[in-house]
Structures are given as structure tokens and as C-alpha cells.
CSV table of C-alpha atoms and ligand atoms in Angstrom, one decimal:
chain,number,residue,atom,x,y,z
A,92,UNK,CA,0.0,0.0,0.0
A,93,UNK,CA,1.1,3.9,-0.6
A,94,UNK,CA,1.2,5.5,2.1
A,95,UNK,CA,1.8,8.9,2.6
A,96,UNK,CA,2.7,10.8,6.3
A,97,UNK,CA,0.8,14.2,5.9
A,98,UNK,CA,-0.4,16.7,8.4
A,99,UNK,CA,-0.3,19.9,9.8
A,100,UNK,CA,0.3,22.1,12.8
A,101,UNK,CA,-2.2,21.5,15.2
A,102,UNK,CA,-3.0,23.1,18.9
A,103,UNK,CA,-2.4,21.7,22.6
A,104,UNK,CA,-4.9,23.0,24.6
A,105,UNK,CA,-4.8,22.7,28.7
A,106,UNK,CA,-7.9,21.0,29.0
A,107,UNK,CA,-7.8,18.9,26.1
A,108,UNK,CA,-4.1,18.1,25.3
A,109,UNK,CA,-3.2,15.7,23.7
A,110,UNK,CA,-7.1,14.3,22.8
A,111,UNK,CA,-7.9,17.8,21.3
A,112,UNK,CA,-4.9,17.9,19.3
A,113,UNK,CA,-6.1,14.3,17.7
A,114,UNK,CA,-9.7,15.6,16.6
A,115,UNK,CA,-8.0,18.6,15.1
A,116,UNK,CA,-5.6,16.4,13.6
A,117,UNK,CA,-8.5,14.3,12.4
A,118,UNK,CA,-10.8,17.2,10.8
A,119,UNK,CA,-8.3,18.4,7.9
A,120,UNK,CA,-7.8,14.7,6.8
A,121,UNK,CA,-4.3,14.2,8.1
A,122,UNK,CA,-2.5,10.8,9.1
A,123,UNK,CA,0.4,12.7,11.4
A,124,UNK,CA,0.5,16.1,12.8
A,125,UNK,CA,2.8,18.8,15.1
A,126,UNK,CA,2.2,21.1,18.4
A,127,UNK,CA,4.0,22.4,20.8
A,128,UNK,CA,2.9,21.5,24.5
A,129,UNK,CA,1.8,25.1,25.3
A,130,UNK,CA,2.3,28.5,23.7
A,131,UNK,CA,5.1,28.3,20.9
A,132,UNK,CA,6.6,32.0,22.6
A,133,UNK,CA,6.3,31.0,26.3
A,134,UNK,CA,7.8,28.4,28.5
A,135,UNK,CA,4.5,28.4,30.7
A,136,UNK,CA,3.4,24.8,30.4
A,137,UNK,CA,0.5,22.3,32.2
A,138,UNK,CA,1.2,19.7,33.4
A,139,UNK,CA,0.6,16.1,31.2
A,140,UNK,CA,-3.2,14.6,31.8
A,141,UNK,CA,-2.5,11.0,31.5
A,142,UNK,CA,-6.5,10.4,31.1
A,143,UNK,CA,-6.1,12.2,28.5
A,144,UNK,CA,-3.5,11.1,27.2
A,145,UNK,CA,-4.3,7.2,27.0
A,146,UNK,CA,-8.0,8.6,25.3
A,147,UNK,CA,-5.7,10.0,22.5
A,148,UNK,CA,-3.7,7.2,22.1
A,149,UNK,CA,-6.6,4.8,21.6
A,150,UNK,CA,-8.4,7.7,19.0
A,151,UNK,CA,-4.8,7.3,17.3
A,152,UNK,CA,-5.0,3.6,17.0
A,153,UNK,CA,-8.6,3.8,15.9
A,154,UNK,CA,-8.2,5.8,13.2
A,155,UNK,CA,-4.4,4.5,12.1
A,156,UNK,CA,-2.4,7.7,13.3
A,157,UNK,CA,1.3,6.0,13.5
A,158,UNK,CA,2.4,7.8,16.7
A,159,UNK,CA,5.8,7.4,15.8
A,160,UNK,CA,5.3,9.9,13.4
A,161,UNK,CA,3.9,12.5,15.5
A,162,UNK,CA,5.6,15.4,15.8
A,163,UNK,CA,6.2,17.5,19.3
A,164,UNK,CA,8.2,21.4,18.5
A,165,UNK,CA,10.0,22.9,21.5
A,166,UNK,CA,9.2,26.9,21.8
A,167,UNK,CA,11.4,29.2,19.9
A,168,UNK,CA,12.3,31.4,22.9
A,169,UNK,CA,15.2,28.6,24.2
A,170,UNK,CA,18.2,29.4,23.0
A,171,UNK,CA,20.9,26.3,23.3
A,172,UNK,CA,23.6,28.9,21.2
A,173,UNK,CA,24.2,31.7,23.3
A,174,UNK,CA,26.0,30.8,27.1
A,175,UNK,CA,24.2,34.2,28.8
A,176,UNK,CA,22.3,34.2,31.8
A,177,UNK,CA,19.0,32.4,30.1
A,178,UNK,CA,21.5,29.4,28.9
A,179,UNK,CA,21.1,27.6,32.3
A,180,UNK,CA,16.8,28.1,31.9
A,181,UNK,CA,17.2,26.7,28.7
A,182,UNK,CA,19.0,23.4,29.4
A,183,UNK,CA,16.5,22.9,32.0
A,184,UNK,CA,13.1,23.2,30.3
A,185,UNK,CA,14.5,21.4,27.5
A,186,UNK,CA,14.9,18.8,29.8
A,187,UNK,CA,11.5,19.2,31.2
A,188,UNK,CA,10.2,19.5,27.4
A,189,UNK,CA,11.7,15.8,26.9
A,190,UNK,CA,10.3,14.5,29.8
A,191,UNK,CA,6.7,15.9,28.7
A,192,UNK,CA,7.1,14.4,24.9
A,193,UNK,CA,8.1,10.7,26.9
A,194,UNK,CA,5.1,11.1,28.9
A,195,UNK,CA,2.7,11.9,26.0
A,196,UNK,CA,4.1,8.9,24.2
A,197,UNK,CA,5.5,11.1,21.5
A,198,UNK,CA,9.4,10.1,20.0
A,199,UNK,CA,10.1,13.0,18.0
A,200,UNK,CA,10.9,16.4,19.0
A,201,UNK,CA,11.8,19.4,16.9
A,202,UNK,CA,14.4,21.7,17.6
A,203,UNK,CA,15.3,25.2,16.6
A,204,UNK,CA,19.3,25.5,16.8
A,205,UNK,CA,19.4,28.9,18.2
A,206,UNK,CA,21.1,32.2,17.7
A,207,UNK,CA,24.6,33.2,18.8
A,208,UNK,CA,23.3,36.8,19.2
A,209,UNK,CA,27.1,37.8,18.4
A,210,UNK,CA,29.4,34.9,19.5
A,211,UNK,CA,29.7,33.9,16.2
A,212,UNK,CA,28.4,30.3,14.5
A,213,UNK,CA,31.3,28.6,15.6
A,214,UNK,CA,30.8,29.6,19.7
A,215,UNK,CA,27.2,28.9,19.2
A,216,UNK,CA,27.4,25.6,17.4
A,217,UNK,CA,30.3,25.2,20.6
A,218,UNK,CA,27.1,26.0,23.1
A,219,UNK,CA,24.4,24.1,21.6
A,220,UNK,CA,26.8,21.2,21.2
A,221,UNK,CA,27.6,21.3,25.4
A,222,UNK,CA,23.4,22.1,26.2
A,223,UNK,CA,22.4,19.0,23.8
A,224,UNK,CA,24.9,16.9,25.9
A,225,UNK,CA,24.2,17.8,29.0
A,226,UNK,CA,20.3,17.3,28.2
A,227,UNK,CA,20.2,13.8,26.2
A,228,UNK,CA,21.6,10.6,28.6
A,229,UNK,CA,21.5,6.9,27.8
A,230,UNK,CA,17.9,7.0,28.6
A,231,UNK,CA,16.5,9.4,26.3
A,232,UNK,CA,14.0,7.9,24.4
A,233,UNK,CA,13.0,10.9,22.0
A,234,UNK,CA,14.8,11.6,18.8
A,235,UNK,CA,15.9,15.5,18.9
A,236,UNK,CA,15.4,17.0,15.1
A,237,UNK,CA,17.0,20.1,14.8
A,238,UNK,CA,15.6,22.3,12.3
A,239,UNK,CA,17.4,23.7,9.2
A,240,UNK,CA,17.1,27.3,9.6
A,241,UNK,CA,16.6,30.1,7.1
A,242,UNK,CA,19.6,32.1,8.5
A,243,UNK,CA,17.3,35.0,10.0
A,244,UNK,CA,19.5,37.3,12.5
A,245,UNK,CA,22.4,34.9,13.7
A,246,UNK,CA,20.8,31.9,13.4
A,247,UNK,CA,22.7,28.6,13.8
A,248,UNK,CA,21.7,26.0,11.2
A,249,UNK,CA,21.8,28.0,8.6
A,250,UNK,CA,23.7,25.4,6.1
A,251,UNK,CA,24.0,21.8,6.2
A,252,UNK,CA,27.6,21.8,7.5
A,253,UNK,CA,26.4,24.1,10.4
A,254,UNK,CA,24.4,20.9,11.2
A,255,UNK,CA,26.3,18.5,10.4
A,256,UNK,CA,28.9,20.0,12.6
A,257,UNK,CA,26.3,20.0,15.7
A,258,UNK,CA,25.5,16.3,15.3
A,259,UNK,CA,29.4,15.2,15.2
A,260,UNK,CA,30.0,16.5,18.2
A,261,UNK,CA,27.0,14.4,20.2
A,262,UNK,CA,27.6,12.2,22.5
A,263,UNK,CA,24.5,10.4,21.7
A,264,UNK,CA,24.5,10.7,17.7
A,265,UNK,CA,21.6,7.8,17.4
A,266,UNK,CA,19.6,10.5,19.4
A,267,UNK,CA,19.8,13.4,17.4
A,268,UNK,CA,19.0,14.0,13.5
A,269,UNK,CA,16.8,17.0,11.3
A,270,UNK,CA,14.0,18.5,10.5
A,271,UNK,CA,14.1,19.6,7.4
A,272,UNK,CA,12.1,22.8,6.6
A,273,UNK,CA,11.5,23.6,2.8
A,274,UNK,CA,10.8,27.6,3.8
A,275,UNK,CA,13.7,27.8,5.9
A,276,UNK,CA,16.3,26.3,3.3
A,277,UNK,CA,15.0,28.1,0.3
A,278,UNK,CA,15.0,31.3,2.2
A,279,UNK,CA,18.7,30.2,3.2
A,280,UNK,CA,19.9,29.7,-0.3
A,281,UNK,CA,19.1,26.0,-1.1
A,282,UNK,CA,17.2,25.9,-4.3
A,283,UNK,CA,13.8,22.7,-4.6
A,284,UNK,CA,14.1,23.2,-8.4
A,285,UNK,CA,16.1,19.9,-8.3
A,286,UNK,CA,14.9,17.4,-5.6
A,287,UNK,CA,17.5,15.4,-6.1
A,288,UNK,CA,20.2,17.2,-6.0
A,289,UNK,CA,19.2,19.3,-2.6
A,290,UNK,CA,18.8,15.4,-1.0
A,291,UNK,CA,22.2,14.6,-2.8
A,292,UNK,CA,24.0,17.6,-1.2
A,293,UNK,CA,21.8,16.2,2.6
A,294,UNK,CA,23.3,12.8,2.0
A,295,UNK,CA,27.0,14.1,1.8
A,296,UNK,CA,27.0,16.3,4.2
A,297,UNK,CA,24.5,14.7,6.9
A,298,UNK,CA,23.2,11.5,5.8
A,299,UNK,CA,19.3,10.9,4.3
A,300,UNK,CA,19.1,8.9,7.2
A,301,UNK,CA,19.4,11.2,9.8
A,302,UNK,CA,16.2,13.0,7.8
A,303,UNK,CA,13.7,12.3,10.1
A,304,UNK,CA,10.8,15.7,10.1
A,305,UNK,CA,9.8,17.2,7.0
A,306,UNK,CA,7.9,21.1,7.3
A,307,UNK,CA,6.5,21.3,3.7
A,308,UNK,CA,6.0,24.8,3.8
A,309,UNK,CA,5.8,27.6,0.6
A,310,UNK,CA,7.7,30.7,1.3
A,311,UNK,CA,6.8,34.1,0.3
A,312,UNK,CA,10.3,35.6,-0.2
A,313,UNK,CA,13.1,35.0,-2.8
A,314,UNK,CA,16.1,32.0,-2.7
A,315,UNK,CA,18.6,33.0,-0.3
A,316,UNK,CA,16.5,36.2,1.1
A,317,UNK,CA,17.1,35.0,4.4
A,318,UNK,CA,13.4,36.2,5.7
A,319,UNK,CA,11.6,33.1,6.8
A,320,UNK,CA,7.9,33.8,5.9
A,321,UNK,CA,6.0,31.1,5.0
A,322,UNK,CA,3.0,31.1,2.0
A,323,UNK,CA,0.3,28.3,1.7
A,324,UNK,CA,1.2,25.4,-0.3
A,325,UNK,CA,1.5,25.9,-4.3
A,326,UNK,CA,1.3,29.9,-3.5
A,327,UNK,CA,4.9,31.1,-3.1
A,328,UNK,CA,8.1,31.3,-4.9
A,329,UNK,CA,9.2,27.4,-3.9
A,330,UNK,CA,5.4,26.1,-6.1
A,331,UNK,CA,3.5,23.3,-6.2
A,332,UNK,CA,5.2,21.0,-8.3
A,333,UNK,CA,8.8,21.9,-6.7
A,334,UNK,CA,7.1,20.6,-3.2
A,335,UNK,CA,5.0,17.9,-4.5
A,336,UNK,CA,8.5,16.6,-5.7
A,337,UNK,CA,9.8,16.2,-2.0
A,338,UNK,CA,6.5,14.8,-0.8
A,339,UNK,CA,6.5,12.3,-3.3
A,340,UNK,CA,10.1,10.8,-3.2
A,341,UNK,CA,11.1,7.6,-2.8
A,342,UNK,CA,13.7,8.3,-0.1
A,343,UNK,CA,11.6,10.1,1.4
A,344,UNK,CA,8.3,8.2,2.0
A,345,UNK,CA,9.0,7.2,5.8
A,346,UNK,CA,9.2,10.8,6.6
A,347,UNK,CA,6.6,12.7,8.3
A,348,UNK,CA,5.6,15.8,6.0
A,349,UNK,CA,4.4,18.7,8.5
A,350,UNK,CA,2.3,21.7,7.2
A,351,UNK,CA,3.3,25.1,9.2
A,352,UNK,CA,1.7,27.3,6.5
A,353,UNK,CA,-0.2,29.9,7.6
A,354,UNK,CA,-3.8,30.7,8.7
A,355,UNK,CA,-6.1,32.1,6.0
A,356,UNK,CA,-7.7,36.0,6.8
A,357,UNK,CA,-11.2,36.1,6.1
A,358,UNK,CA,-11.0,38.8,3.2
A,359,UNK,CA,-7.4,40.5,1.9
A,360,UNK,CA,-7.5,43.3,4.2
A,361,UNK,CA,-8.9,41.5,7.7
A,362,UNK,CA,-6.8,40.1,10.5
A,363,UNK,CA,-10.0,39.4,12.7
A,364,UNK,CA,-11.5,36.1,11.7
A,365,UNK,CA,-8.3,33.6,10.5
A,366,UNK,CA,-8.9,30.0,9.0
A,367,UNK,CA,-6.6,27.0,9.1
A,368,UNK,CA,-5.6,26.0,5.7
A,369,UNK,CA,-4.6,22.5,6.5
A,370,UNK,CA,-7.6,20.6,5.5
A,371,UNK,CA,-7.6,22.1,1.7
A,372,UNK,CA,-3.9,21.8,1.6
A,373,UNK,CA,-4.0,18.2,2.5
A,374,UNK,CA,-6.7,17.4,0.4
A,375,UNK,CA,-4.4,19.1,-2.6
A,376,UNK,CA,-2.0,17.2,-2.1
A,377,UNK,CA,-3.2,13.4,-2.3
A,378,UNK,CA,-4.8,15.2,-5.2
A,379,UNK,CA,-1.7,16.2,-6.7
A,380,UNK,CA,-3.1,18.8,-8.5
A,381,UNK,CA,-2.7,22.5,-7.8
A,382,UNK,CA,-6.1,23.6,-6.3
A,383,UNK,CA,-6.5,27.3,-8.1
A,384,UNK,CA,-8.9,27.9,-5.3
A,385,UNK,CA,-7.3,27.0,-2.1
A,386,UNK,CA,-7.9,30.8,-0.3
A,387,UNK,CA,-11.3,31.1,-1.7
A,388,UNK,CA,-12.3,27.5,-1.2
A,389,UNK,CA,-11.2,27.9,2.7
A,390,UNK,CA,-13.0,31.0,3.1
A,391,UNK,CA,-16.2,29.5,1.7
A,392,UNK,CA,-16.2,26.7,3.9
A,393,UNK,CA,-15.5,28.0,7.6
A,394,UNK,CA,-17.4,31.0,7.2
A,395,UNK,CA,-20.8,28.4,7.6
A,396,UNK,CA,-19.9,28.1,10.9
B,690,FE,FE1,10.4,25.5,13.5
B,691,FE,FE1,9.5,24.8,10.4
B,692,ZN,ZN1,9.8,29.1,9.7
């Protein structure tokens, strides 16, 4: 059977956790999806309902959701790169963070690099290197991805040598691999006009098998802009056919493929009312045809409710 891992960004609420995030999951069609355990810019986080949890792991089962393709992202604020005063914070909510994703069931966990805010890539790759191995021991059982990055500010992660570097200096190498973002390594440079040849260049310098996350997102700025703004699916300057070429190859059919595209305003000039796009997107997708439509057709359908 074909099978394809799709799905999207999906919330974490307090009082539904894990067991909300399913359903959502659920309602835009998708096999696999991504949250963060509380808000994305905070570090404020509830603690894990294990009610809830096992409810969601049965819903997961029952509707053949492969939870070892679910996808937890740590929040953007911790920094592993720079050693200041917040360095310490860091190590220990990562830590935290892990335990959470263990107790949710969940094995993979996605990872900004950070920034070195100044030190230089080669001190922060230094940092990050020293926080991911004080954080991961011999009984971590969740796979860190750390997530190419579009090279915004001072961010680490920028190339596939500054990840490369990171991973060769763990401890615990069977522990850590990448996510890669399509946005993020456009905006940084890479082009997706040739699949093959982006996946060649991963394989050299990191290894295909250390892909292990996949953000399929469109990006709304030019190769190498450095930006990292993402576009809906098929709308940007990576395309349709440029991203359906990731999603559908070969070496890269194991891989969970994770929407992060944004939330549709209800008309062009409205922030008040946003829809998620995820469940057109998807449906585009195992389509495989370009839907001309997507913004109007998404409109159309939550504004019934
Ligand atoms: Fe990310
Ligand atoms: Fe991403
Ligand atoms: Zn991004």
C-alpha cells in the first residue's frame, strides 16, 4: 500500500491536550501532525493529563495515526547557542520538554538551533553542542530534530555543515538528527528546483538517514532572502510542483511531511477572523493537483460556521 505521512500544525490545549490535538488532527484529513505543548513563545506549560492522554492514544490507533510519526516542537524562545544568563533556563526546560514528549508517548521532537546573538556560529554551534549533551543521557528515548534554519538574524543551522557540525559533536548521535524545513532552506539559499540534487548535497554532508521531520511549507520571499515567511502550499516562490517533488520521493516516504503554512484571513484586508488551511492543503495534495482555489475555497467553507 502507498502511504503517505501528511499533516499539519495543530494546537495543545490545557484542558484537552493531547485528545484535542487528535480531533483537530482528524478534521483536515491528516495521518500525522505537530504542536507544541503550550504557547510556541512562552515556557509556561501544564502539566501532562495521563486520562487524557491514553483517550488519545486509543483515537490514534482507531483511526491508524502512527504515533511514531507524531511530531512534538519545542518553543522558539530557548536558546541552546548563546551561554548568557538564560543558557542555564534553557537546558532545564529542555529537559523538562523531553520528559513531557516521553510522557505523551510522543518520540520525535523538533528543535530550533538557536542564535549566537554575536558569539559567532562557531561559539554557538560550541554552546548548543555542550546544552544537547548535558540534556540527552542513555535513557532518552525521544529523537531531537534540529531544524534547518533560514539564517534570520544569527541563526545557527543555517547550512547543512552548520548541522552536520552539531550532530558530530554528540555524545549520543543515534539521538539526534533533522528536520528539514523547505521555507527555511530556500530562504537560506538552497534551491527545490532539483529534488535530487538538494537530497544529494543532505546525504553528503549529513546523511538521508538522519532525515527524520519534514515542514512542507511555501515561502513568500526569494532563494537566499534569508526572511523566513512562510506562504500556503503551491502559493509562493518554492510552487507546487517543486514541493510535491519532495512529498513524493522515494527516499523520502518514511518521513513525516508537516504543514506550518499559515492561517487564511477572512478577506485580503482582515486580521479578525483567520482560518486554518490545512484541511484544503492536504486534500491538494493526495490530489496532486494544484487547487486554483485554495484561499477562496477555505473562506467558503469556515465561514458556515
Ligand atoms: Fe520551527
Ligand atoms: Fe519549520
Ligand atoms: Zn519558519
Amino acid at each position: 500500500m502507498e502511504e503517505l505521512y501528511i499533516g499539519s500544525h495543530v494546537s495543545f490545549k490545557r484542558d484537552e491536550q493531547l485528545l484535542g490535538s487528535v480531533v483537530e488532527a482528524l478534521s483536515y484529513g491528516a495521518n500525522t501532525f505537530m504542536f507544541y505543548t503550550g504557547a510556541p513563545q512562552n515556557t509556561s506549560r501544564a502539566s501532562i493529563d495521563l486520562e487524557l492522554t491514553s483517550l488519545a492514544h486509543k483515537l490514534m490507533i482507531e483511526n491508524n495515526i502512527d504515533k511514531s510519526k507524531v511530531v512534538v516542537h519545542a518553543p522558539y524562545i530557548i536558546n541552546l547557542a548563546n551561554d548568557n544568563e538564560k543558557y542555564e533556563f534553557a537546558i532545564r526546560f529542555l529537559k523538562e520538554e523531553i520528559a513531557r514528549v516521553e510522557l505523551l508517548g510522543i518520540e520525535l521532537l523538533v528543535l530550533h538551533p538557536g542564535s549566537h546573538v554575536g558569539l559567532g556560529s562557531e561559539k554557538g554551534i560550541e554552546n548548543i553542542i555542550r546544552a544537547l549533551n548535558t540534556v540527552i543521557d542513555s535513557k532518552t528515548s525521544v529523537k531531537i530534530c534540529l531544524e534547518t534554519m533560514a539564517g534570520k538574524g544569527s541563526e545557527c543551522g543555517r547550512t547543512f555543515e552548520e548541522i552536520s557540525l552539531i550532530l558530530k559533536g554528540m555524545k549520543y548521535p543515534d539521538k539526534v538528527g533533522v528536520c528539514l524545513d523547505t521555507c527555511h532552506i530556500h530562504d537560506a539559499g538552497y534551491t527545490l528546483q532539483n529534488v535530487d540534487d538538494i537530497l544529494t548535497q543532505f546525504d553528503d554532508i549529513i546523511g538521508l538517514s538522519k532525515l527524520w521531520v519534514l515542514h512542507m511549507n511555501d515561502s513568500k520571499n526569494e532563494l537566499g532572502s534569508h526572511k523566513d515567511r512562510h506562504e500556503n502550499f503551491g502559493l509562493g516562490t518554492i510552487g507546487f510542483e517543486n514541493l510535491m517533488n519532495v512529498i513524493e520521493h522515494p527516499k523520502l516516504k518514511e518521513v513525516p511531511k508537516i504543514l506550518e503554512t499559515p492561517y487564511v484571513s477572512e478577506s485580503f484586508n482582515s486580521n479578525e477572523k483567520i482560518y486554518p488551511p490545512y484541511k484544503f492543503e492536504i486534500e491538494m495534495i493526495k490530489n496532486k493537483k494544484m487547487n486554483h482555489n485554495l484561499i477562496e475555497d477555505i473562506r467558503n467553507y469556515y465561514k458556515k460556521d
